[in-house]
mmCIF file of C-alpha atoms in Angstrom:
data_model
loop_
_atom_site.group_PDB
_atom_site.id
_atom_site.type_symbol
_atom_site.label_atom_id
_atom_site.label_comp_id
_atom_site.label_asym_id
_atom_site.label_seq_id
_atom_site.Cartn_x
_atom_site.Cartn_y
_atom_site.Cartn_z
ATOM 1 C CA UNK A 1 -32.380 -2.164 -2.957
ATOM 2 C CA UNK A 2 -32.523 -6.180 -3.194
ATOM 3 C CA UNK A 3 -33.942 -5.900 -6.492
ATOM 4 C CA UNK A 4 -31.289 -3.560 -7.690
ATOM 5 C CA UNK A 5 -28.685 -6.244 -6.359
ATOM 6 C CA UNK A 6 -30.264 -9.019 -7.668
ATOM 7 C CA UNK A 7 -30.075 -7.065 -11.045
ATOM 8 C CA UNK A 8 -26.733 -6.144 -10.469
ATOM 9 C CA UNK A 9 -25.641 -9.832 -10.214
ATOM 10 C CA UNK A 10 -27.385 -11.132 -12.899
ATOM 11 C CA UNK A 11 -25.965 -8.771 -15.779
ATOM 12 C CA UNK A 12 -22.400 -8.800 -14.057
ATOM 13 C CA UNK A 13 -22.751 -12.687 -14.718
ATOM 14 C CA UNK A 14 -24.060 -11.640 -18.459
ATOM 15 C CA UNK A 15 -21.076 -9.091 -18.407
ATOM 16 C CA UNK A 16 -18.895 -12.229 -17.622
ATOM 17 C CA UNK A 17 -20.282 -14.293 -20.420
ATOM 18 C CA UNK A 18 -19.396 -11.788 -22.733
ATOM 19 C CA UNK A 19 -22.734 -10.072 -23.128
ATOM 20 C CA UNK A 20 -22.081 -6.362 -24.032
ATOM 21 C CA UNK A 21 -25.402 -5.099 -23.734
ATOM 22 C CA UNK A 22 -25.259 -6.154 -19.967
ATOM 23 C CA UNK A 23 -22.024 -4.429 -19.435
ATOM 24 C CA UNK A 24 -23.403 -1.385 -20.617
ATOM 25 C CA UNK A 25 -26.558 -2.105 -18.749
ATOM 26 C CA UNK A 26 -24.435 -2.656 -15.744
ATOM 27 C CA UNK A 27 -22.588 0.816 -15.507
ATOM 28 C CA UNK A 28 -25.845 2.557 -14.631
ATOM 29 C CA UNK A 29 -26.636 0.684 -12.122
ATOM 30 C CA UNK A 30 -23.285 0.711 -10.069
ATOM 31 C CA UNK A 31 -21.704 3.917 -11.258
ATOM 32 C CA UNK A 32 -22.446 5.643 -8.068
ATOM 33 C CA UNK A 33 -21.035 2.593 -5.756
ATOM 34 C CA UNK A 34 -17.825 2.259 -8.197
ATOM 35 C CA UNK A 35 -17.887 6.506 -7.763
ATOM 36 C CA UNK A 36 -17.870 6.463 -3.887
ATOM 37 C CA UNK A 37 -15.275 3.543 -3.928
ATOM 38 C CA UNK A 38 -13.178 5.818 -6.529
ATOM 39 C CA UNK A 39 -13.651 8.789 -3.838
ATOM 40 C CA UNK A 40 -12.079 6.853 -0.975
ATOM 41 C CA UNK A 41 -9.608 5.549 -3.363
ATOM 42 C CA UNK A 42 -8.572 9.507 -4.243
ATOM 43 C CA UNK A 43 -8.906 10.524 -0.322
ATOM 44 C CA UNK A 44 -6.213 9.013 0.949
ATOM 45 C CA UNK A 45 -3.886 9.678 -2.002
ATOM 46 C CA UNK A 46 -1.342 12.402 -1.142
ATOM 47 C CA UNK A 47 -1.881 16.129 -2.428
ATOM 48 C CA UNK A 48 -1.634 17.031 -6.111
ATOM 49 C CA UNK A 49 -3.221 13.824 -7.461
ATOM 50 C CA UNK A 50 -5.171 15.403 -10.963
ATOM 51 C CA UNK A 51 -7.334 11.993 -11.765
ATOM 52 C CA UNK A 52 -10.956 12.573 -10.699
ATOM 53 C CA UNK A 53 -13.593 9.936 -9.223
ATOM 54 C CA UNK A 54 -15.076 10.127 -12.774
ATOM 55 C CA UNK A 55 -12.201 9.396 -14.648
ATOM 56 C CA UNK A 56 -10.933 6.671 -12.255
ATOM 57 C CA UNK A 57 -14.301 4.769 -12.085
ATOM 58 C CA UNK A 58 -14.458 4.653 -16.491
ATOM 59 C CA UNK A 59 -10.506 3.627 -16.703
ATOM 60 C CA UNK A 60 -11.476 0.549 -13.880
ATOM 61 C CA UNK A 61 -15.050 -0.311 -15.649
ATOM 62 C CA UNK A 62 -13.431 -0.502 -18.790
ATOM 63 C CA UNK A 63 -10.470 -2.288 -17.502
ATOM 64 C CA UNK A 64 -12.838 -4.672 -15.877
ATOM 65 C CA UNK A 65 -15.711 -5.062 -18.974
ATOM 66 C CA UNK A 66 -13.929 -3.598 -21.607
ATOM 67 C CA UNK A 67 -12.041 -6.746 -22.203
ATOM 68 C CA UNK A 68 -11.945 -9.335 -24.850
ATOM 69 C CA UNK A 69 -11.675 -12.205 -22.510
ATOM 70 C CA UNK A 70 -14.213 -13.230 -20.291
ATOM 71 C CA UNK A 71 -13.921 -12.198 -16.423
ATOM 72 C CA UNK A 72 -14.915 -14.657 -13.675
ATOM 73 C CA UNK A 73 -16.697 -12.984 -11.381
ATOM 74 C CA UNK A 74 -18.433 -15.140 -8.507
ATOM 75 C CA UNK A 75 -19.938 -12.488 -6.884
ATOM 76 C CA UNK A 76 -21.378 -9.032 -6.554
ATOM 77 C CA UNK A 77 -18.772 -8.674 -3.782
ATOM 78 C CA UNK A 78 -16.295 -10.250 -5.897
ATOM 79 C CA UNK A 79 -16.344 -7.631 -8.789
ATOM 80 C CA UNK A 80 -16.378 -4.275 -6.175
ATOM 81 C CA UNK A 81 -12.980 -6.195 -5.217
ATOM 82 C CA UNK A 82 -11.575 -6.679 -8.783
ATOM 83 C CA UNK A 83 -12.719 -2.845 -9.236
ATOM 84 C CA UNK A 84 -10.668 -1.474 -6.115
ATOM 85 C CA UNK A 85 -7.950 -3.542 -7.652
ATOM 86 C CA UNK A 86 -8.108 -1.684 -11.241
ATOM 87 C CA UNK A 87 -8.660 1.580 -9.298
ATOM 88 C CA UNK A 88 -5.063 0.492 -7.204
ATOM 89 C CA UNK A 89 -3.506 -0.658 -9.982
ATOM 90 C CA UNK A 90 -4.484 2.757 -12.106
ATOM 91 C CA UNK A 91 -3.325 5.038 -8.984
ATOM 92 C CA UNK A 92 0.056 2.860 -9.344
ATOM 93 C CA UNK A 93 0.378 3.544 -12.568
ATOM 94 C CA UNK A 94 -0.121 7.303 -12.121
ATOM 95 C CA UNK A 95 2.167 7.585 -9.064
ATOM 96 C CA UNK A 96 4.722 5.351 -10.838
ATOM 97 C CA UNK A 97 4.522 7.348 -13.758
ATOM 98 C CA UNK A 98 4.554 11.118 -10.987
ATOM 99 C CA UNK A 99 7.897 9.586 -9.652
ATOM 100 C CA UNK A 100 10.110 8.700 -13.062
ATOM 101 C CA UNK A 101 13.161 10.091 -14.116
ATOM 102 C CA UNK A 102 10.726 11.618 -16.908
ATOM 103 C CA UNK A 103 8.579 13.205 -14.376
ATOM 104 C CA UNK A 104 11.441 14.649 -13.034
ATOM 105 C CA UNK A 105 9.594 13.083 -9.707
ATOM 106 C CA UNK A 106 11.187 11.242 -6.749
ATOM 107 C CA UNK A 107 9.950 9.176 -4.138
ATOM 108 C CA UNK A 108 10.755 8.664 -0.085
ATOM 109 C CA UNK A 109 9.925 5.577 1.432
ATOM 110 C CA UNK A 110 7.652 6.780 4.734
ATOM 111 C CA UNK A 111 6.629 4.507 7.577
ATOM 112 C CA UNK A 112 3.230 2.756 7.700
ATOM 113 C CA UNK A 113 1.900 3.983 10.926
ATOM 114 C CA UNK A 114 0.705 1.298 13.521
ATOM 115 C CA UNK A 115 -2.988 2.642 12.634
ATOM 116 C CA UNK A 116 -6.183 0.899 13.339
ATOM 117 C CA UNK A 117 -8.431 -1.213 10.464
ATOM 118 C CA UNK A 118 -9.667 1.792 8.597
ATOM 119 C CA UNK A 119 -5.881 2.952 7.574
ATOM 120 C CA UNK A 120 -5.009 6.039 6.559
ATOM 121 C CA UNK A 121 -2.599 6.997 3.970
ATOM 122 C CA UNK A 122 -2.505 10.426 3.342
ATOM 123 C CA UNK A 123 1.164 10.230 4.459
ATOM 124 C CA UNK A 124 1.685 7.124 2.860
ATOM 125 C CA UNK A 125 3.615 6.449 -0.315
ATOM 126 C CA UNK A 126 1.544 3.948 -2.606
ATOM 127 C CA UNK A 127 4.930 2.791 -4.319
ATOM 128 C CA UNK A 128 5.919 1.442 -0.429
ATOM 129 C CA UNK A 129 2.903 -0.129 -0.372
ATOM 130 C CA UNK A 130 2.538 -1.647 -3.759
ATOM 131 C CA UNK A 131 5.973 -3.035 -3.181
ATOM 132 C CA UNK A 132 5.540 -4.624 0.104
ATOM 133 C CA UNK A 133 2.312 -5.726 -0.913
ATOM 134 C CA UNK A 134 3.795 -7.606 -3.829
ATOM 135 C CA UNK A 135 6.063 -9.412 -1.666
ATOM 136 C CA UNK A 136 3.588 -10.221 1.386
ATOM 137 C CA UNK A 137 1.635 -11.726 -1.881
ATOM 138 C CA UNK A 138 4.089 -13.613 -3.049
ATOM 139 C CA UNK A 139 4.778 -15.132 1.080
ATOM 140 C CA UNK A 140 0.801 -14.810 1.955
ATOM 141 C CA UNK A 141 -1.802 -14.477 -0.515
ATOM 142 C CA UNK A 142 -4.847 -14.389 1.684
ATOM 143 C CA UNK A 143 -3.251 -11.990 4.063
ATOM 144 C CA UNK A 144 -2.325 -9.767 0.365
ATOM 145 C CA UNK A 145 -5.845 -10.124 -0.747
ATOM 146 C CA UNK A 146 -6.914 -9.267 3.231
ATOM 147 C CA UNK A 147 -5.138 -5.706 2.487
ATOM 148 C CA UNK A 148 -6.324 -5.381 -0.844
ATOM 149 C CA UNK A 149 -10.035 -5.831 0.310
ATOM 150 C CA UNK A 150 -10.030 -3.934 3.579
ATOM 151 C CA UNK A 151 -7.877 -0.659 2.382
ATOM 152 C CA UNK A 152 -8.519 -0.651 -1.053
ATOM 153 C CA UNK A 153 -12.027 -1.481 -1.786
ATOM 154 C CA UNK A 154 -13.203 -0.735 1.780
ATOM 155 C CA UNK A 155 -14.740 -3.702 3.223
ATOM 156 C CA UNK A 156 -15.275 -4.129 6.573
ATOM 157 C CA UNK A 157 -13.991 -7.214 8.336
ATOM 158 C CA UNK A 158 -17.115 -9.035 8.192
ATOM 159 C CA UNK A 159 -17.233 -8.679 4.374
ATOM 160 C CA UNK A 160 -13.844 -9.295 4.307
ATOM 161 C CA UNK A 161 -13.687 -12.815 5.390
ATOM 162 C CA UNK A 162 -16.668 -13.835 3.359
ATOM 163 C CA UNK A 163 -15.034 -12.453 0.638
ATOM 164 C CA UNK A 164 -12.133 -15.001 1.495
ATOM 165 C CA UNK A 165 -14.365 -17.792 2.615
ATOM 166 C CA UNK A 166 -12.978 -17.661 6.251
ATOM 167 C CA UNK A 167 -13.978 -16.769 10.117
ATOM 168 C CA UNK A 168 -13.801 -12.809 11.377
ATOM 169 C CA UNK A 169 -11.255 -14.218 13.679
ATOM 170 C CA UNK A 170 -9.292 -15.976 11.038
ATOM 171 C CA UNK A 171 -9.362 -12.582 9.088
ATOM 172 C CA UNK A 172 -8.452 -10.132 12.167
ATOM 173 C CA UNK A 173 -5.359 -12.313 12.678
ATOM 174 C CA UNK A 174 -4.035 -12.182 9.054
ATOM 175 C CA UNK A 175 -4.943 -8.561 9.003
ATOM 176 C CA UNK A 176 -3.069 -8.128 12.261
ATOM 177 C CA UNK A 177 -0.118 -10.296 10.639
ATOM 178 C CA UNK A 178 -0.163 -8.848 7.101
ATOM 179 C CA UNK A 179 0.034 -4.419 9.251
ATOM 180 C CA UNK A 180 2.898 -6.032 11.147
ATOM 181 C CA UNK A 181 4.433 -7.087 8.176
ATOM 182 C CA UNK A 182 3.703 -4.396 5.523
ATOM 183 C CA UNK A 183 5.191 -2.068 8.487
ATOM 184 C CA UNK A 184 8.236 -3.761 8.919
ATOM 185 C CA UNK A 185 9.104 -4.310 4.825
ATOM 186 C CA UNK A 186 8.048 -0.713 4.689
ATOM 187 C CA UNK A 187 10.357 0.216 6.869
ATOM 188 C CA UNK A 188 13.331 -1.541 5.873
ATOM 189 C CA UNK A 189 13.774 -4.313 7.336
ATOM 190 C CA UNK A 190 13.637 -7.942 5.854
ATOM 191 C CA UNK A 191 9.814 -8.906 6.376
ATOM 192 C CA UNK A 192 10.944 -12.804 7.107
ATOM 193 C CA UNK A 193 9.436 -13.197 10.562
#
């Protein structure tokens, strides 16, 4: 498995340097992590959601090495992240697309529930989210990029904070902060506590 990671990071930094051989090298080797991740991803999406893991892993890869520029990837941890975010960003796109006028789709804002660090969202409506998420971004990065990694790619909150260069405990309270916050914009009210 070390070898296989080792490999891994040495054609995603080829991949970054613009080598296409080792992006197409690379999908092999990570297609069934990037699947799994694109299963969790489609779990918690409400009912009716037609994209499979399949689909939703080749629109991310390509969005991630299917690109003229180059991508600056520091780490083997660091693309899984930038592939939950393309895997996010694709789901908003789809639900954005479910809920327009042309869709003849609406949307109702719904709580986030006080949950615990594994969060559930079958209930949830990724529009909310996005939303708030945009705006705790724009307030507190790190605590954004906290949410992004630990509910949308999955990381646990060791992996987390090495992803983000800081302490567990540094991590648990911005994670703490940034479900406070996402509840309360979610909800309603201002978010400027």
């Amino acid at each position: 498995m070390e070898h296989n990671r080792e490999g891994v990071t040495r054609l995603l930094e080829a991949a970054r340097n613009g080598d296409r051989a080792a992006a197409d090298a690379l999908m092999p080797l990570i297609y069934e992590e990037l699947r799994e991740l694109a299963q969790r991803q489609i779990a918690r999406e409400p009912a009716g959601l037609t994209l499979q893991p399949t689909a939703l892993v080749h629109e991310a890869y390509l969005r991630l090495v299917g690109v003229d520029r180059a991508q600056n990837w520091n780490s083997r941890g660091h693309f899984f992240a930038a592939a939950a975010e393309a895997m996010r960003r694709i789901l908003i796109e789809i639900a954005r697309h479910k809920t327009g006028p042309e869709a003849g789709g609406r949307h109702v804002r719904v709580e986030l529930s006080d949950v615990p660090a594994e969060l559930h969202r079958s209930d949830l409506d990724l529009l909310a989210l996005n939303e708030a998420l945009e705006k705790l971004e724009a307030k507190d990065p790190r605590a954004a990029e906290l949410v992004k990694l630990r509910f949308f790619a999955g990381l646990t909150r060791q992996q987390a904070a090495e992803a983000l260069g800081v302490s567990v405990a540094t991590a648990d309270n911005d994670w703490a902060y940034a479900k406070g916050w996402l509840k309360a914009e979610i909800a309603g009210r201002s978010g400027t506590d």
